[in-house]
């Protein structure tokens, strides 16, 4: 056996598992980098939180509708909106669903672990998520209305006649919400509002402030949308 083969045999004997782990780590890293490079850059985020669940094709249509008017903020030649949907029920909605089921003589089986997970996801997103542009169920909205989660429209420089209150607009009553048929899947009372940039968000610095400003511009574009005859 020549010196090279003897060295390789000795190296493999002593460092076999080190080598295997290193190879797996390198492959994992390469795949991760490839996915990051191939992932489309998002121009704007929108979060929906409420009782409706959307099918994958509906989510695609929703994103396509918003992408019709979102600016190409990152200048990559593509307009990409990420729609974050959270199916979340309030205690009142659960009670109403249970009552309706009883009236119809059917059993109402609800996965409470899923319900609690979605409520946690909602709280996490509304405190420090990517989306400042929110489409939200009125009951969910009322729960956080008094704690400074949402911005007053006037403070954002928005003058809009048909508001729900000083911080929200009924989404499906906007011209944009009326125009695209996919929005018929949203509950009629879904509210459109804008999240406050809180302390955890501010800590992220200029990049987060840029994201905030871009979503605010997009939010205003939705309110200013008009159907061209």
PDB file of N, CA and C in Angstrom, residues 122-189:
ATOM      1  N   UNK A 122     -50.888  34.781  16.536  1.00  0.00           N
ATOM      2  CA  UNK A 122     -51.428  36.115  16.307  1.00  0.00           C
ATOM      3  C   UNK A 122     -50.742  37.139  17.216  1.00  0.00           C
ATOM      4  N   UNK A 123     -50.627  36.814  18.494  1.00  0.00           N
ATOM      5  CA  UNK A 123     -49.998  37.746  19.440  1.00  0.00           C
ATOM      6  C   UNK A 123     -48.543  38.017  19.063  1.00  0.00           C
ATOM      7  N   UNK A 124     -47.847  36.970  18.652  1.00  0.00           N
ATOM      8  CA  UNK A 124     -46.453  37.124  18.264  1.00  0.00           C
ATOM      9  C   UNK A 124     -46.335  38.018  17.034  1.00  0.00           C
ATOM     10  N   UNK A 125     -47.194  37.771  16.041  1.00  0.00           N
ATOM     11  CA  UNK A 125     -47.154  38.552  14.808  1.00  0.00           C
ATOM     12  C   UNK A 125     -47.517  40.012  15.049  1.00  0.00           C
ATOM     13  N   UNK A 126     -48.513  40.241  15.889  1.00  0.00           N
ATOM     14  CA  UNK A 126     -48.979  41.609  16.094  1.00  0.00           C
ATOM     15  C   UNK A 126     -48.021  42.404  16.980  1.00  0.00           C
ATOM     16  N   UNK A 127     -47.170  41.708  17.701  1.00  0.00           N
ATOM     17  CA  UNK A 127     -46.187  42.382  18.552  1.00  0.00           C
ATOM     18  C   UNK A 127     -44.876  42.646  17.818  1.00  0.00           C
ATOM     19  N   UNK A 128     -44.450  41.691  16.993  1.00  0.00           N
ATOM     20  CA  UNK A 128     -43.142  41.871  16.350  1.00  0.00           C
ATOM     21  C   UNK A 128     -43.015  41.160  15.009  1.00  0.00           C
ATOM     22  N   UNK A 129     -44.129  40.952  14.311  1.00  0.00           N
ATOM     23  CA  UNK A 129     -44.088  40.275  13.019  1.00  0.00           C
ATOM     24  C   UNK A 129     -43.673  41.198  11.884  1.00  0.00           C
ATOM     25  N   UNK A 130     -43.628  40.649  10.676  1.00  0.00           N
ATOM     26  CA  UNK A 130     -43.222  41.419   9.502  1.00  0.00           C
ATOM     27  C   UNK A 130     -44.310  42.367   9.016  1.00  0.00           C
ATOM     28  N   UNK A 131     -45.572  42.022   9.252  1.00  0.00           N
ATOM     29  CA  UNK A 131     -46.680  42.785   8.671  1.00  0.00           C
ATOM     30  C   UNK A 131     -47.116  43.935   9.583  1.00  0.00           C
ATOM     31  N   UNK A 132     -47.171  45.124   8.997  1.00  0.00           N
ATOM     32  CA  UNK A 132     -47.771  46.285   9.661  1.00  0.00           C
ATOM     33  C   UNK A 132     -49.167  46.544   9.097  1.00  0.00           C
ATOM     34  N   UNK A 133     -49.373  46.107   7.869  1.00  0.00           N
ATOM     35  CA  UNK A 133     -50.651  46.217   7.160  1.00  0.00           C
ATOM     36  C   UNK A 133     -51.502  45.020   7.589  1.00  0.00           C
ATOM     37  N   UNK A 134     -52.600  45.294   8.296  1.00  0.00           N
ATOM     38  CA  UNK A 134     -53.407  44.220   8.878  1.00  0.00           C
ATOM     39  C   UNK A 134     -54.833  44.189   8.331  1.00  0.00           C
ATOM     40  N   UNK A 135     -55.338  42.984   8.110  1.00  0.00           N
ATOM     41  CA  UNK A 135     -56.747  42.732   7.826  1.00  0.00           C
ATOM     42  C   UNK A 135     -57.218  41.831   8.960  1.00  0.00           C
ATOM     43  N   UNK A 136     -58.163  42.328   9.766  1.00  0.00           N
ATOM     44  CA  UNK A 136     -58.397  41.668  11.044  1.00  0.00           C
ATOM     45  C   UNK A 136     -59.880  41.605  11.403  1.00  0.00           C
ATOM     46  N   UNK A 137     -60.242  40.532  12.063  1.00  0.00           N
ATOM     47  CA  UNK A 137     -61.606  40.345  12.551  1.00  0.00           C
ATOM     48  C   UNK A 137     -61.924  41.418  13.603  1.00  0.00           C
ATOM     49  N   UNK A 138     -63.129  42.000  13.561  1.00  0.00           N
ATOM     50  CA  UNK A 138     -63.478  43.083  14.497  1.00  0.00           C
ATOM     51  C   UNK A 138     -63.306  42.717  15.971  1.00  0.00           C
ATOM     52  N   UNK A 139     -63.646  41.478  16.339  1.00  0.00           N
ATOM     53  CA  UNK A 139     -63.495  41.080  17.742  1.00  0.00           C
ATOM     54  C   UNK A 139     -62.030  41.022  18.145  1.00  0.00           C
ATOM     55  N   UNK A 140     -61.176  40.531  17.248  1.00  0.00           N
ATOM     56  CA  UNK A 140     -59.742  40.509  17.522  1.00  0.00           C
ATOM     57  C   UNK A 140     -59.214  41.938  17.624  1.00  0.00           C
ATOM     58  N   UNK A 141     -59.710  42.786  16.763  1.00  0.00           N
ATOM     59  CA  UNK A 141     -59.311  44.199  16.741  1.00  0.00           C
ATOM     60  C   UNK A 141     -59.664  44.878  18.068  1.00  0.00           C
ATOM     61  N   UNK A 142     -60.883  44.645  18.560  1.00  0.00           N
ATOM     62  CA  UNK A 142     -61.350  45.298  19.781  1.00  0.00           C
ATOM     63  C   UNK A 142     -60.524  44.884  20.997  1.00  0.00           C
ATOM     64  N   UNK A 143     -60.000  43.668  20.984  1.00  0.00           N
ATOM     65  CA  UNK A 143     -59.234  43.179  22.131  1.00  0.00           C
ATOM     66  C   UNK A 143     -57.972  44.005  22.385  1.00  0.00           C
ATOM     67  N   UNK A 144     -57.388  44.537  21.314  1.00  0.00           N
ATOM     68  CA  UNK A 144     -56.130  45.279  21.448  1.00  0.00           C
ATOM     69  C   UNK A 144     -56.273  46.753  21.099  1.00  0.00           C
ATOM     70  N   UNK A 145     -57.485  47.188  20.864  1.00  0.00           N
ATOM     71  CA  UNK A 145     -57.712  48.552  20.392  1.00  0.00           C
ATOM     72  C   UNK A 145     -57.224  49.608  21.381  1.00  0.00           C
ATOM     73  N   UNK A 146     -57.357  49.348  22.652  1.00  0.00           N
ATOM     74  CA  UNK A 146     -57.058  50.362  23.658  1.00  0.00           C
ATOM     75  C   UNK A 146     -55.619  50.330  24.169  1.00  0.00           C
ATOM     76  N   UNK A 147     -54.789  49.456  23.634  1.00  0.00           N
ATOM     77  CA  UNK A 147     -53.427  49.319  24.181  1.00  0.00           C
ATOM     78  C   UNK A 147     -52.354  49.851  23.230  1.00  0.00           C
ATOM     79  N   UNK A 148     -52.767  50.612  22.227  1.00  0.00           N
ATOM     80  CA  UNK A 148     -51.795  51.272  21.352  1.00  0.00           C
ATOM     81  C   UNK A 148     -51.211  50.415  20.254  1.00  0.00           C
ATOM     82  N   UNK A 149     -51.888  49.311  19.928  1.00  0.00           N
ATOM     83  CA  UNK A 149     -51.384  48.429  18.861  1.00  0.00           C
ATOM     84  C   UNK A 149     -51.551  49.065  17.488  1.00  0.00           C
ATOM     85  N   UNK A 150     -52.671  49.801  17.296  1.00  0.00           N
ATOM     86  CA  UNK A 150     -52.995  50.331  15.975  1.00  0.00           C
ATOM     87  C   UNK A 150     -52.797  51.843  15.918  1.00  0.00           C
ATOM     88  N   UNK A 151     -52.428  52.329  14.725  1.00  0.00           N
ATOM     89  CA  UNK A 151     -52.217  53.758  14.528  1.00  0.00           C
ATOM     90  C   UNK A 151     -53.523  54.459  14.142  1.00  0.00           C
ATOM     91  N   UNK A 152     -53.676  55.667  14.613  1.00  0.00           N
ATOM     92  CA  UNK A 152     -54.799  56.486  14.167  1.00  0.00           C
ATOM     93  C   UNK A 152     -54.539  56.917  12.725  1.00  0.00           C
ATOM     94  N   UNK A 153     -55.572  56.819  11.895  1.00  0.00           N
ATOM     95  CA  UNK A 153     -55.416  57.150  10.480  1.00  0.00           C
ATOM     96  C   UNK A 153     -54.966  58.594  10.297  1.00  0.00           C
ATOM     97  N   UNK A 154     -55.511  59.490  11.099  1.00  0.00           N
ATOM     98  CA  UNK A 154     -55.150  60.904  10.988  1.00  0.00           C
ATOM     99  C   UNK A 154     -53.668  61.117  11.282  1.00  0.00           C
ATOM    100  N   UNK A 155     -53.125  60.351  12.229  1.00  0.00           N
ATOM    101  CA  UNK A 155     -51.710  60.470  12.571  1.00  0.00           C
ATOM    102  C   UNK A 155     -50.804  59.959  11.454  1.00  0.00           C
ATOM    103  N   UNK A 156     -51.376  59.147  10.575  1.00  0.00           N
ATOM    104  CA  UNK A 156     -50.635  58.623   9.423  1.00  0.00           C
ATOM    105  C   UNK A 156     -50.777  59.528   8.208  1.00  0.00           C
ATOM    106  N   UNK A 157     -51.494  60.632   8.392  1.00  0.00           N
ATOM    107  CA  UNK A 157     -51.729  61.547   7.274  1.00  0.00           C
ATOM    108  C   UNK A 157     -52.793  61.050   6.320  1.00  0.00           C
ATOM    109  N   UNK A 158     -53.700  60.209   6.815  1.00  0.00           N
ATOM    110  CA  UNK A 158     -54.749  59.623   5.977  1.00  0.00           C
ATOM    111  C   UNK A 158     -56.081  60.307   6.254  1.00  0.00           C
ATOM    112  N   UNK A 159     -56.671  60.822   5.214  1.00  0.00           N
ATOM    113  CA  UNK A 159     -58.024  61.367   5.300  1.00  0.00           C
ATOM    114  C   UNK A 159     -58.923  60.475   4.450  1.00  0.00           C
ATOM    115  N   UNK A 160     -59.822  59.772   5.106  1.00  0.00           N
ATOM    116  CA  UNK A 160     -60.677  58.813   4.408  1.00  0.00           C
ATOM    117  C   UNK A 160     -62.082  58.945   4.966  1.00  0.00           C
ATOM    118  N   UNK A 161     -63.028  59.133   4.086  1.00  0.00           N
ATOM    119  CA  UNK A 161     -64.395  59.444   4.535  1.00  0.00           C
ATOM    120  C   UNK A 161     -65.095  58.265   5.199  1.00  0.00           C
ATOM    121  N   UNK A 162     -65.024  57.102   4.582  1.00  0.00           N
ATOM    122  CA  UNK A 162     -65.831  55.970   5.038  1.00  0.00           C
ATOM    123  C   UNK A 162     -65.048  55.078   6.007  1.00  0.00           C
ATOM    124  N   UNK A 163     -64.746  55.578   7.203  1.00  0.00           N
ATOM    125  CA  UNK A 163     -63.986  54.799   8.180  1.00  0.00           C
ATOM    126  C   UNK A 163     -64.908  54.035   9.128  1.00  0.00           C
ATOM    127  N   UNK A 164     -64.366  53.006   9.736  1.00  0.00           N
ATOM    128  CA  UNK A 164     -65.090  52.267  10.767  1.00  0.00           C
ATOM    129  C   UNK A 164     -64.969  53.018  12.094  1.00  0.00           C
ATOM    130  N   UNK A 165     -63.773  53.443  12.397  1.00  0.00           N
ATOM    131  CA  UNK A 165     -63.481  54.314  13.542  1.00  0.00           C
ATOM    132  C   UNK A 165     -62.194  55.051  13.216  1.00  0.00           C
ATOM    133  N   UNK A 166     -61.595  55.707  14.185  1.00  0.00           N
ATOM    134  CA  UNK A 166     -60.426  56.542  13.896  1.00  0.00           C
ATOM    135  C   UNK A 166     -59.182  55.755  13.507  1.00  0.00           C
ATOM    136  N   UNK A 167     -59.222  54.417  13.679  1.00  0.00           N
ATOM    137  CA  UNK A 167     -58.040  53.605  13.372  1.00  0.00           C
ATOM    138  C   UNK A 167     -58.276  52.522  12.330  1.00  0.00           C
ATOM    139  N   UNK A 168     -59.494  52.395  11.817  1.00  0.00           N
ATOM    140  CA  UNK A 168     -59.758  51.282  10.902  1.00  0.00           C
ATOM    141  C   UNK A 168     -60.798  51.610   9.842  1.00  0.00           C
ATOM    142  N   UNK A 169     -60.747  50.793   8.788  1.00  0.00           N
ATOM    143  CA  UNK A 169     -61.670  50.896   7.657  1.00  0.00           C
ATOM    144  C   UNK A 169     -62.201  49.492   7.374  1.00  0.00           C
ATOM    145  N   UNK A 170     -63.467  49.371   7.000  1.00  0.00           N
ATOM    146  CA  UNK A 170     -64.003  48.076   6.601  1.00  0.00           C
ATOM    147  C   UNK A 170     -63.431  47.745   5.225  1.00  0.00           C
ATOM    148  N   UNK A 171     -62.622  46.719   5.162  1.00  0.00           N
ATOM    149  CA  UNK A 171     -61.854  46.414   3.950  1.00  0.00           C
ATOM    150  C   UNK A 171     -62.732  46.223   2.717  1.00  0.00           C
ATOM    151  N   UNK A 172     -63.809  45.467   2.848  1.00  0.00           N
ATOM    152  CA  UNK A 172     -64.630  45.158   1.674  1.00  0.00           C
ATOM    153  C   UNK A 172     -65.508  46.331   1.231  1.00  0.00           C
ATOM    154  N   UNK A 173     -65.470  47.423   1.981  1.00  0.00           N
ATOM    155  CA  UNK A 173     -66.173  48.630   1.550  1.00  0.00           C
ATOM    156  C   UNK A 173     -65.249  49.582   0.787  1.00  0.00           C
ATOM    157  N   UNK A 174     -63.958  49.244   0.730  1.00  0.00           N
ATOM    158  CA  UNK A 174     -63.039  50.046  -0.080  1.00  0.00           C
ATOM    159  C   UNK A 174     -63.226  49.674  -1.551  1.00  0.00           C
ATOM    160  N   UNK A 175     -62.841  50.563  -2.453  1.00  0.00           N
ATOM    161  CA  UNK A 175     -62.945  50.269  -3.888  1.00  0.00           C
ATOM    162  C   UNK A 175     -62.089  49.067  -4.250  1.00  0.00           C
ATOM    163  N   UNK A 176     -60.957  48.953  -3.619  1.00  0.00           N
ATOM    164  CA  UNK A 176     -60.069  47.820  -3.878  1.00  0.00           C
ATOM    165  C   UNK A 176     -60.714  46.516  -3.414  1.00  0.00           C
ATOM    166  N   UNK A 177     -61.300  46.536  -2.217  1.00  0.00           N
ATOM    167  CA  UNK A 177     -61.939  45.346  -1.674  1.00  0.00           C
ATOM    168  C   UNK A 177     -63.153  44.903  -2.466  1.00  0.00           C
ATOM    169  N   UNK A 178     -63.789  45.853  -3.146  1.00  0.00           N
ATOM    170  CA  UNK A 178     -64.965  45.536  -3.973  1.00  0.00           C
ATOM    171  C   UNK A 178     -64.575  44.996  -5.352  1.00  0.00           C
ATOM    172  N   UNK A 179     -63.402  45.400  -5.814  1.00  0.00           N
ATOM    173  CA  UNK A 179     -63.029  45.142  -7.208  1.00  0.00           C
ATOM    174  C   UNK A 179     -62.643  43.685  -7.481  1.00  0.00           C
ATOM    175  N   UNK A 180     -61.873  43.087  -6.592  1.00  0.00           N
ATOM    176  CA  UNK A 180     -61.377  41.733  -6.813  1.00  0.00           C
ATOM    177  C   UNK A 180     -62.301  40.705  -6.154  1.00  0.00           C
ATOM    178  N   UNK A 181     -62.808  39.780  -6.959  1.00  0.00           N
ATOM    179  CA  UNK A 181     -63.818  38.826  -6.476  1.00  0.00           C
ATOM    180  C   UNK A 181     -63.297  37.907  -5.377  1.00  0.00           C
ATOM    181  N   UNK A 182     -61.986  37.668  -5.325  1.00  0.00           N
ATOM    182  CA  UNK A 182     -61.448  36.769  -4.309  1.00  0.00           C
ATOM    183  C   UNK A 182     -61.696  37.306  -2.909  1.00  0.00           C
ATOM    184  N   UNK A 183     -61.858  38.630  -2.784  1.00  0.00           N
ATOM    185  CA  UNK A 183     -62.077  39.212  -1.455  1.00  0.00           C
ATOM    186  C   UNK A 183     -63.477  38.921  -0.916  1.00  0.00           C
ATOM    187  N   UNK A 184     -64.320  38.314  -1.745  1.00  0.00           N
ATOM    188  CA  UNK A 184     -65.635  37.875  -1.261  1.00  0.00           C
ATOM    189  C   UNK A 184     -65.477  36.736  -0.255  1.00  0.00           C
ATOM    190  N   UNK A 185     -64.290  36.128  -0.227  1.00  0.00           N
ATOM    191  CA  UNK A 185     -64.024  35.058   0.740  1.00  0.00           C
ATOM    192  C   UNK A 185     -63.770  35.619   2.144  1.00  0.00           C
ATOM    193  N   UNK A 186     -63.487  36.911   2.232  1.00  0.00           N
ATOM    194  CA  UNK A 186     -63.281  37.548   3.533  1.00  0.00           C
ATOM    195  C   UNK A 186     -64.639  37.851   4.176  1.00  0.00           C
ATOM    196  N   UNK A 187     -64.754  37.729   5.487  1.00  0.00           N
ATOM    197  CA  UNK A 187     -65.985  38.182   6.157  1.00  0.00           C
ATOM    198  C   UNK A 187     -66.239  39.648   5.827  1.00  0.00           C
ATOM    199  N   UNK A 188     -67.504  40.018   5.687  1.00  0.00           N
ATOM    200  CA  UNK A 188     -67.861  41.382   5.286  1.00  0.00           C
ATOM    201  C   UNK A 188     -67.363  42.441   6.268  1.00  0.00           C
ATOM    202  N   UNK A 189     -67.198  42.078   7.538  1.00  0.00           N
ATOM    203  CA  UNK A 189     -66.813  43.069   8.547  1.00  0.00           C
ATOM    204  C   UNK A 189     -65.308  43.106   8.815  1.00  0.00           C
TER     205      UNK A 189
END
